[in-house]
Amino acid sequence: MIEKRQFYIDGAWVDPKDGKDHNVIDPSTEDPCAIISLGGQADTDAAVAAAKAAFPAWMATPPAERIAYVEKLYQAYKARSEDMAKAISLEMGAPIDLSRQQQVGAGIGHIKAFLETAKTFHFDEPLGDHAPNDRIIHEPIGVVGMITPWNWPMNQVTLKVIAGLIAGCTMVLKPSEESPLSSMLFAEMIDEAGLPKGVFNLVNGDGAGVGSQMSAHPDIDMISFTGSSRAGKLISKAAADTLKRVSLELGGKGANLIFADADEKAVKRGVLHCMNNSGQSCNAPTRMLVQREVYDQAVETAAEVANKITVGSSHEEGRHIGPVVNETQFNKIQDLIQKGIDEGARLVAGGTGRPDGLNRGFFVRPTVFADVNNDMTIAREEIFGPVLSIMPFDSEEDGIRIANDTPYGLTNYVQTQDSARANRVARALRSGMVEMNGQSRGMGAPFGGMKQSGNGREGGKWGIEDFLEVKAVSGWTPDA
């Protein structure tokens, strides 16, 4: 049993002031794998006070020095990548190979991308030739409360922490209590990189406790949150009294439009993408919209692909999918699968219950529904499990209408070999991101959504800008 009862505050590991024990559960076995402490108000206050005290000096640190600290952190992260992979696999159930390649790899990629962006970022620049004595200064917003989810721990931690460090912010990180071990390991790397005391602080806790305390805290200038749309609304309300900035990356219900001329691997690619990480990705293409001419074949192919996906322990190597994160999530997914059946969707793969041979652990059968319509619950709600809904569409306009008929707007997908159509559809889709024909977004592209998928952008220059204020100065004397 791993014991991680301390918090990282003001450059040191400290005992909680009013914490309570919390068991971290291994979702592959349903057994406790670690004990952590959940903080209380006194712990939140101590971390925020440390960040507030450290802010003036860190803000004044030249960007080149902040970049040098991040470069040291980058080396520490890479050196301990195997430890990180094992921690993530244990705490949230990502199969160890996926954890090594994608979970840990996401952190490596984001740190590298931010370092490259930072070296050319203009923190201080003239307004323009028409106003030679006007200066635009980008300065850090202040103390940032960062609340991260369990599904892609280092993806979200690095998107927030690295951008915040480069911007010159100080911070308090509250990782999910479901996946705290990876963030505590990350704090060890921060310590190894030698960042000044108080710049980065970590307090474990749950949303109702530390999360709510941070959202309403008068000395926190910004909340950066990734998680459910429900929690995002509560955070926004709590933050309103102090008028702090709130950046939200929330849920999704991505549509994958497959036109009749899509490439032959489009359906398989869509199913595997939906099921990746056991379906626990906010940008998963969980609604597959297929043009009617190729609909029947697409349903058949999707069922074949899903039936070949294997499910197993996160501790075993291989290309299988692992469990979902906890019992609550498992039960929610089971209820939604049953809801799909009850509301008349045609089940073509998977279904309720655990896969054969798995009687313990939060394992879900890879499930595909056909003949879904946008009035069904499984088409409206974010399931956050390995469940795909397939529905037909007729024309380009019909497909766009169905895709946009959702409260979410994070990522949509387009599969067609008609370049003009692809571009038209990309412009018409109401989402923060559109990926076409299996091509992922490039390094440093912004991540974020519209509507109830949130606001703000993470990654690249946009991720750094999210943590900056813009100051306009007139009467500036150049070169003074």
Coordinates of C-alpha atoms in Angstrom, one line a residue:
M1 CA 0.0 0.0 0.0
I2 CA 1.4 3.4 -1.1
E3 CA 1.1 6.1 1.5
K4 CA 1.1 9.7 0.3
R5 CA -0.3 11.8 3.1
Q6 CA 1.7 15.0 2.6
F7 CA 1.2 18.1 0.5
Y8 CA 3.8 20.2 -1.4
I9 CA 3.6 23.7 -0.1
D10 CA 6.1 26.5 -0.2
G11 CA 8.9 24.3 -1.5
A12 CA 8.5 21.5 1.1
W13 CA 6.5 18.4 1.8
V14 CA 4.3 19.1 4.8
D15 CA 1.8 17.3 6.9
P16 CA -1.9 18.4 6.4
K17 CA -3.3 20.7 8.9
D18 CA -6.8 19.2 8.9
G19 CA -6.7 16.4 6.3
K20 CA -8.6 13.1 6.3
D21 CA -7.5 9.8 4.8
H22 CA -8.8 8.7 1.4
N23 CA -8.3 5.4 -0.3
V24 CA -7.1 5.4 -4.0
I25 CA -8.6 2.4 -5.7
D26 CA -6.9 0.3 -8.4
P27 CA -9.8 0.0 -10.9
S28 CA -8.4 -3.3 -12.3
T29 CA -8.8 -5.0 -9.0
E30 CA -11.2 -2.8 -7.0
D31 CA -8.7 -2.9 -4.1
P32 CA -7.1 0.1 -2.4
C33 CA -3.6 0.8 -3.8
A34 CA -2.7 4.0 -1.9
I35 CA -3.8 6.2 1.0
I36 CA -3.6 10.0 0.6
S37 CA -4.9 12.9 2.7
L38 CA -7.6 15.2 1.5
G39 CA -7.0 18.7 2.7
G40 CA -9.2 21.2 4.4
Q41 CA -9.5 25.0 4.5
A42 CA -6.4 25.5 6.5
D43 CA -4.3 23.5 3.9
T44 CA -5.9 25.5 1.0
D45 CA -5.1 28.7 2.8
A46 CA -1.5 27.8 3.5
A47 CA -0.9 26.8 -0.2
V48 CA -2.6 30.0 -1.5
A49 CA -0.6 32.2 1.0
A50 CA 2.7 30.6 -0.2
A51 CA 1.7 31.2 -3.9
K52 CA 0.7 34.8 -3.1
A53 CA 4.0 35.5 -1.3
A54 CA 6.0 34.0 -4.2
F55 CA 4.2 35.9 -6.9
P56 CA 6.0 39.2 -7.0
A57 CA 9.5 37.7 -7.4
W58 CA 8.4 35.1 -9.9
M59 CA 6.5 37.6 -11.9
A60 CA 9.7 39.7 -12.1
T61 CA 11.9 36.8 -13.1
P62 CA 13.0 37.2 -16.8
P63 CA 11.2 34.8 -19.1
A64 CA 14.5 33.2 -20.1
E65 CA 15.1 32.2 -16.5
R66 CA 11.5 30.8 -16.2
I67 CA 12.2 28.8 -19.4
A68 CA 15.4 27.5 -17.9
Y69 CA 13.5 26.1 -14.9
V70 CA 11.0 24.4 -17.2
E71 CA 13.9 22.9 -19.2
K72 CA 15.1 21.3 -16.0
L73 CA 11.6 20.0 -15.2
Y74 CA 11.5 18.6 -18.7
Q75 CA 14.6 16.6 -18.1
A76 CA 13.3 15.3 -14.7
Y77 CA 10.0 14.3 -16.3
K78 CA 11.7 12.3 -19.1
A79 CA 14.1 10.6 -16.6
R80 CA 11.2 9.4 -14.5
S81 CA 8.8 8.5 -17.3
E82 CA 8.5 4.8 -16.3
D83 CA 7.6 5.8 -12.8
M84 CA 5.0 8.1 -14.1
A85 CA 3.6 5.4 -16.5
K86 CA 3.2 3.0 -13.6
A87 CA 1.6 5.6 -11.4
I88 CA -1.0 6.5 -14.0
S89 CA -1.7 2.9 -14.8
L90 CA -2.3 2.0 -11.2
E91 CA -4.5 4.9 -10.2
M92 CA -6.8 5.3 -13.2
G93 CA -6.5 2.1 -15.1
A94 CA -4.8 3.0 -18.4
P95 CA -3.1 -0.2 -19.7
I96 CA 0.6 0.1 -19.1
D97 CA 1.6 0.3 -22.8
L98 CA -1.0 3.1 -23.4
S99 CA 0.2 4.8 -20.2
R100 CA 3.8 4.8 -21.4
Q101 CA 3.1 5.9 -25.0
Q102 CA 0.1 8.2 -24.7
Q103 CA -0.5 9.3 -21.1
V104 CA 3.2 10.0 -20.3
G105 CA 3.9 11.0 -23.9
A106 CA 1.2 13.7 -23.7
G107 CA 3.2 15.4 -20.9
I108 CA 6.4 15.2 -22.8
G109 CA 4.9 16.6 -25.9
H110 CA 3.2 19.5 -24.1
I111 CA 6.3 20.5 -22.2
K112 CA 8.4 20.4 -25.4
A113 CA 5.8 22.5 -27.3
F114 CA 5.6 25.1 -24.6
L115 CA 9.4 25.5 -24.5
E116 CA 9.5 26.1 -28.2
T117 CA 6.6 28.5 -28.1
A118 CA 8.0 30.4 -25.1
K119 CA 11.3 31.2 -26.8
T120 CA 9.6 33.3 -29.4
F121 CA 6.7 34.6 -27.3
H122 CA 6.5 38.4 -27.1
F123 CA 5.8 39.4 -23.5
D124 CA 6.6 43.0 -24.3
E125 CA 6.0 44.6 -27.7
P126 CA 5.1 47.9 -29.4
L127 CA 1.5 48.6 -30.4
G128 CA 2.6 49.5 -33.9
D129 CA 4.4 52.0 -36.1
H130 CA 1.5 54.4 -35.9
A131 CA 2.0 54.8 -32.1
P132 CA 5.8 54.6 -31.3
N133 CA 5.2 55.6 -27.7
D134 CA 2.6 52.9 -26.9
R135 CA 3.7 49.6 -25.4
I136 CA 1.7 46.4 -24.9
I137 CA 2.9 44.4 -21.9
H138 CA 1.7 40.9 -21.2
E139 CA 2.0 40.1 -17.5
P140 CA 0.9 37.2 -15.4
I141 CA -2.6 37.2 -14.0
G142 CA -1.4 36.2 -10.5
V143 CA -2.2 33.2 -8.3
V144 CA -3.9 30.4 -10.3
G145 CA -5.9 27.6 -8.8
M146 CA -5.6 24.6 -11.1
I147 CA -8.1 21.7 -10.8
T148 CA -7.3 18.7 -13.0
P149 CA -9.2 15.5 -13.9
W150 CA -8.3 11.8 -13.6
N151 CA -8.7 10.7 -17.2
W152 CA -5.5 12.2 -18.7
P153 CA -3.6 13.3 -15.6
M154 CA -0.3 14.5 -17.1
N155 CA -1.9 15.8 -20.2
Q156 CA -3.9 18.3 -18.2
V157 CA -1.4 19.0 -15.5
T158 CA 1.3 20.0 -18.0
L159 CA -1.1 22.0 -20.1
K160 CA -1.9 24.2 -17.1
V161 CA 1.3 24.1 -15.0
I162 CA 3.9 24.7 -17.7
A163 CA 1.9 27.5 -19.4
G164 CA 1.4 29.1 -16.0
L165 CA 5.1 28.9 -15.1
I166 CA 6.2 30.4 -18.4
A167 CA 3.6 33.2 -18.0
G168 CA 5.0 34.0 -14.6
C169 CA 2.0 32.9 -12.5
T170 CA 2.3 31.1 -9.2
M171 CA -0.2 28.2 -8.5
V172 CA -2.0 25.7 -6.4
L173 CA -2.7 22.4 -8.1
K174 CA -5.6 20.2 -6.9
P175 CA -5.4 17.0 -8.9
S176 CA -8.4 14.6 -8.9
E177 CA -8.5 12.5 -5.8
E178 CA -9.0 9.5 -8.1
S179 CA -5.6 10.0 -9.7
P180 CA -3.3 11.9 -7.3
L181 CA -0.2 9.7 -7.4
S182 CA 1.0 11.0 -10.8
S183 CA 0.6 14.6 -9.7
M184 CA 2.5 14.0 -6.5
L185 CA 5.3 12.4 -8.6
F186 CA 5.2 15.6 -10.7
A187 CA 5.6 17.7 -7.6
E188 CA 8.8 15.7 -6.9
M189 CA 10.0 16.6 -10.3
I190 CA 9.2 20.3 -9.6
D191 CA 11.3 20.1 -6.5
E192 CA 14.1 18.4 -8.4
A193 CA 14.1 21.2 -10.9
G194 CA 14.7 23.7 -8.1
L195 CA 11.8 26.1 -8.7
P196 CA 11.7 28.9 -6.1
K197 CA 9.6 28.2 -3.0
G198 CA 5.9 28.9 -3.3
V199 CA 5.7 29.0 -7.1
F200 CA 4.1 25.6 -7.3
N201 CA 2.0 24.1 -4.6
L202 CA 0.0 20.9 -4.4
V203 CA -2.9 20.1 -2.1
N204 CA -4.9 17.0 -2.5
G205 CA -8.7 17.2 -2.0
D206 CA -12.1 16.6 -3.5
G207 CA -14.2 19.0 -5.4
A208 CA -16.6 19.7 -2.6
G209 CA -13.7 20.5 -0.3
V210 CA -10.5 22.0 -1.7
G211 CA -12.0 22.5 -5.1
S212 CA -14.8 24.7 -3.7
Q213 CA -12.4 26.5 -1.4
M214 CA -10.1 27.4 -4.2
S215 CA -13.0 28.6 -6.5
A216 CA -14.2 31.1 -3.9
H217 CA -10.8 32.0 -2.4
P218 CA -10.2 35.8 -2.4
D219 CA -6.5 35.5 -3.0
I220 CA -6.8 33.3 -6.1
D221 CA -6.9 35.4 -9.2
M222 CA -7.9 32.6 -11.7
I223 CA -9.3 29.1 -11.7
S224 CA -8.2 26.8 -14.6
F225 CA -10.5 23.8 -14.5
T226 CA -10.8 20.6 -16.6
G227 CA -13.7 18.3 -15.9
S228 CA -17.4 17.9 -16.2
S229 CA -19.8 20.7 -17.5
R230 CA -21.8 20.3 -14.2
A231 CA -18.7 21.0 -12.1
G232 CA -17.7 23.8 -14.4
K233 CA -21.0 25.6 -13.8
L234 CA -20.6 25.3 -10.0
I235 CA -17.0 26.7 -10.2
S236 CA -18.2 29.6 -12.3
K237 CA -20.9 30.5 -9.7
A238 CA -18.5 30.2 -6.8
A239 CA -15.9 32.3 -8.6
A240 CA -18.4 35.1 -9.4
D241 CA -18.2 36.8 -6.0
T242 CA -14.5 37.5 -6.4
L243 CA -14.7 38.2 -10.2
K244 CA -11.8 35.9 -10.8
R245 CA -11.0 34.7 -14.3
V246 CA -12.3 31.2 -15.0
S247 CA -11.0 29.0 -17.8
L248 CA -13.0 25.9 -18.4
E249 CA -12.3 22.7 -20.5
L250 CA -15.4 20.6 -20.1
G251 CA -17.2 17.7 -21.6
G252 CA -17.9 16.8 -25.2
K253 CA -20.1 14.7 -27.4
G254 CA -18.0 14.7 -30.6
A255 CA -19.6 13.9 -34.0
N256 CA -17.6 12.0 -36.6
L257 CA -19.2 12.7 -40.0
I258 CA -18.4 9.9 -42.4
F259 CA -19.3 10.7 -46.0
A260 CA -19.9 8.1 -48.7
D261 CA -16.5 8.9 -50.2
A262 CA -14.6 8.5 -47.0
D263 CA -11.4 6.4 -47.1
E264 CA -11.8 2.6 -46.4
K265 CA -10.3 2.9 -42.9
A266 CA -12.5 5.7 -41.7
V267 CA -15.0 3.6 -39.7
K268 CA -12.3 1.5 -38.1
R269 CA -10.4 4.5 -37.2
G270 CA -13.4 6.1 -35.6
V271 CA -14.3 3.1 -33.5
L272 CA -10.8 2.7 -32.2
H273 CA -10.6 6.4 -31.4
C274 CA -13.8 6.3 -29.5
M275 CA -12.7 3.3 -27.4
N276 CA -9.2 4.6 -26.7
N277 CA -8.5 5.1 -23.0
S278 CA -11.7 3.1 -22.4
G279 CA -13.7 5.9 -23.9
Q280 CA -12.6 8.3 -21.1
S281 CA -11.7 11.3 -23.3
C282 CA -13.7 14.5 -23.6
N283 CA -12.8 14.7 -27.2
A284 CA -13.8 11.2 -28.2
P285 CA -15.8 10.8 -31.4
T286 CA -18.8 9.1 -29.6
R287 CA -21.4 10.0 -32.3
M288 CA -20.6 8.4 -35.7
L289 CA -22.8 10.1 -38.3
V290 CA -22.7 8.1 -41.6
Q291 CA -24.1 9.1 -44.9
R292 CA -27.0 6.8 -45.8
E293 CA -25.5 5.3 -48.9
V294 CA -22.8 3.5 -46.8
Y295 CA -24.6 3.3 -43.5
D296 CA -25.3 -0.4 -43.4
Q297 CA -21.7 -1.3 -44.2
A298 CA -20.4 1.1 -41.7
V299 CA -22.6 -0.4 -38.9
E300 CA -21.3 -3.9 -39.8
T301 CA -17.7 -2.8 -39.9
A302 CA -18.0 -0.9 -36.6
A303 CA -19.5 -4.0 -34.9
E304 CA -16.7 -6.2 -36.2
V305 CA -14.0 -3.7 -35.0
A306 CA -15.6 -3.4 -31.5
N307 CA -16.0 -7.2 -31.1
K308 CA -12.2 -7.6 -31.7
I309 CA -11.2 -5.1 -29.0
T310 CA -9.9 -6.9 -26.0
V311 CA -10.4 -5.8 -22.4
G312 CA -8.0 -6.5 -19.6
S313 CA -6.0 -5.4 -16.6
S314 CA -4.1 -2.2 -16.7
H315 CA -1.0 -4.0 -15.4
E316 CA -0.7 -6.3 -18.4
E317 CA 1.2 -5.2 -21.5
G318 CA -0.7 -5.2 -24.8
R319 CA -3.1 -3.2 -26.9
H320 CA -6.2 -3.9 -24.9
I321 CA -8.4 -1.3 -23.2
G322 CA -8.5 -1.2 -19.4
P323 CA -11.2 -0.6 -16.8
V324 CA -13.0 2.6 -16.3
V325 CA -11.9 4.6 -13.3
N326 CA -14.3 3.7 -10.5
E327 CA -17.5 2.1 -9.4
T328 CA -19.5 5.2 -9.8
Q329 CA -18.4 5.6 -13.4
F330 CA -19.0 1.9 -14.1
N331 CA -22.6 2.1 -12.8
K332 CA -23.3 5.3 -14.8
I333 CA -22.1 3.6 -18.0
Q334 CA -24.1 0.5 -17.4
D335 CA -27.2 2.6 -16.8
L336 CA -26.7 4.5 -20.0
I337 CA -26.2 1.3 -22.0
Q338 CA -29.4 0.0 -20.7
K339 CA -31.1 3.3 -21.4
G340 CA -30.0 3.0 -25.0
I341 CA -31.6 -0.4 -25.3
D342 CA -34.8 0.8 -23.6
E343 CA -35.1 3.8 -25.9
G344 CA -34.9 1.7 -29.0
A345 CA -31.3 1.9 -30.3
R346 CA -30.1 -1.3 -32.0
L347 CA -27.3 -2.9 -30.0
V348 CA -24.8 -4.4 -32.5
A349 CA -21.8 -5.0 -30.2
G350 CA -21.2 -5.2 -26.4
G351 CA -23.9 -4.4 -23.9
T352 CA -24.4 -4.4 -20.2
G353 CA -22.2 -6.3 -17.7
R354 CA -18.5 -7.1 -17.7
P355 CA -16.7 -8.8 -20.5
D356 CA -16.5 -12.6 -20.3
G357 CA -13.9 -13.8 -17.9
L358 CA -13.7 -10.6 -15.9
N359 CA -15.7 -10.8 -12.7
R360 CA -13.8 -8.1 -10.7
G361 CA -12.6 -4.7 -11.8
F362 CA -14.5 -1.9 -13.4
F363 CA -14.4 -3.4 -16.9
V364 CA -17.0 -2.4 -19.6
R365 CA -17.8 -4.2 -22.8
P366 CA -16.9 -2.2 -25.9
T367 CA -20.4 -1.3 -27.0
V368 CA -21.9 0.0 -30.3
F369 CA -25.4 1.1 -30.9
A370 CA -26.9 1.7 -34.4
D371 CA -30.1 3.5 -35.5
V372 CA -29.6 6.2 -32.8
N373 CA -31.2 9.6 -33.1
N374 CA -30.4 12.8 -31.4
D375 CA -33.4 12.6 -29.1
M376 CA -32.0 9.5 -27.4
T377 CA -30.2 9.9 -24.1
I378 CA -27.1 8.1 -25.4
A379 CA -26.8 10.8 -28.1
R380 CA -27.3 13.7 -25.7
E381 CA -25.3 12.8 -22.6
E382 CA -21.6 12.4 -22.3
I383 CA -21.2 8.7 -21.4
F384 CA -17.4 8.7 -20.8
G385 CA -17.0 5.0 -21.5
P386 CA -16.4 2.7 -24.5
V387 CA -19.8 3.3 -26.1
L388 CA -20.4 4.4 -29.7
S389 CA -23.7 5.7 -31.1
I390 CA -24.1 5.4 -34.9
M391 CA -26.8 7.4 -36.8
P392 CA -27.5 8.0 -40.5
F393 CA -27.6 11.3 -42.4
D394 CA -28.6 12.2 -45.9
S395 CA -27.1 15.4 -47.2
E396 CA -24.1 17.5 -46.2
E397 CA -26.5 20.0 -44.6
D398 CA -28.3 17.2 -42.8
G399 CA -25.1 15.9 -41.3
I400 CA -24.0 19.4 -40.1
R401 CA -27.4 19.9 -38.6
I402 CA -27.3 16.7 -36.6
A403 CA -23.6 17.3 -35.6
N404 CA -24.4 20.8 -34.2
D405 CA -27.6 19.7 -32.4
T406 CA -25.8 19.2 -29.1
P407 CA -25.1 21.4 -26.0
Y408 CA -21.4 20.5 -26.4
G409 CA -18.9 21.9 -28.8
L410 CA -15.4 20.5 -28.2
T411 CA -14.1 18.3 -31.1
N412 CA -15.8 17.1 -34.3
Y413 CA -14.4 14.9 -37.0
V414 CA -14.9 14.8 -40.8
Q415 CA -14.1 12.0 -43.2
T416 CA -14.3 12.7 -46.9
Q417 CA -12.0 12.8 -49.9
D418 CA -13.6 15.9 -51.2
S419 CA -11.3 18.6 -50.0
A420 CA -13.8 21.5 -50.7
R421 CA -16.5 19.7 -48.8
A422 CA -14.1 19.0 -45.9
N423 CA -13.3 22.7 -45.6
R424 CA -16.9 23.7 -45.9
V425 CA -18.0 21.3 -43.1
A426 CA -15.1 22.3 -40.9
R427 CA -16.2 25.9 -41.0
A428 CA -19.8 25.0 -40.4
L429 CA -19.3 22.8 -37.3
R430 CA -19.7 24.6 -34.0
S431 CA -16.8 23.2 -32.1
G432 CA -13.4 24.5 -30.9
M433 CA -11.6 21.8 -32.8
V434 CA -12.2 19.8 -36.1
E435 CA -10.0 16.9 -37.2
M436 CA -10.3 15.6 -40.7
N437 CA -9.4 12.3 -42.3
G438 CA -7.4 10.9 -39.4
Q439 CA -5.0 13.9 -39.2
S440 CA -4.4 15.0 -35.6
R441 CA -3.8 18.5 -34.6
G442 CA -0.2 19.7 -34.8
M443 CA 2.0 20.4 -31.9
G444 CA 1.1 23.6 -30.1
A445 CA -2.4 23.7 -31.6
P446 CA -5.0 25.1 -29.1
F447 CA -7.3 22.7 -27.3
G448 CA -10.7 23.9 -26.1
G449 CA -14.3 24.2 -26.9
M450 CA -17.5 26.2 -27.4
K451 CA -20.9 26.1 -25.8
Q452 CA -21.1 23.8 -22.7
S453 CA -17.6 22.4 -23.6
G454 CA -16.1 25.5 -22.0
N455 CA -14.0 28.5 -22.8
G456 CA -10.4 29.4 -23.0
R457 CA -7.7 27.5 -24.9
E458 CA -4.8 25.3 -23.7
G459 CA -1.6 24.6 -25.6
G460 CA 0.8 26.7 -27.7
K461 CA 0.8 30.5 -27.5
W462 CA -3.0 30.5 -26.7
G463 CA -2.3 28.4 -23.6
I464 CA 0.3 30.9 -22.4
E465 CA -2.0 33.8 -23.2
D466 CA -4.7 32.3 -21.1
F467 CA -2.6 33.1 -18.0
L468 CA -1.7 36.6 -19.0
E469 CA -3.2 40.1 -18.5
V470 CA -2.7 42.7 -21.3
K471 CA -1.5 46.1 -20.1
A472 CA -1.5 49.1 -22.5
V473 CA 1.1 51.8 -21.7
S474 CA 1.2 55.1 -23.5
G475 CA 4.1 57.6 -23.2
W476 CA 6.7 54.8 -23.3
T477 CA 10.2 55.9 -24.1
P478 CA 11.8 53.3 -26.4
D479 CA 15.2 52.0 -25.3
A480 CA 15.1 53.9 -22.0

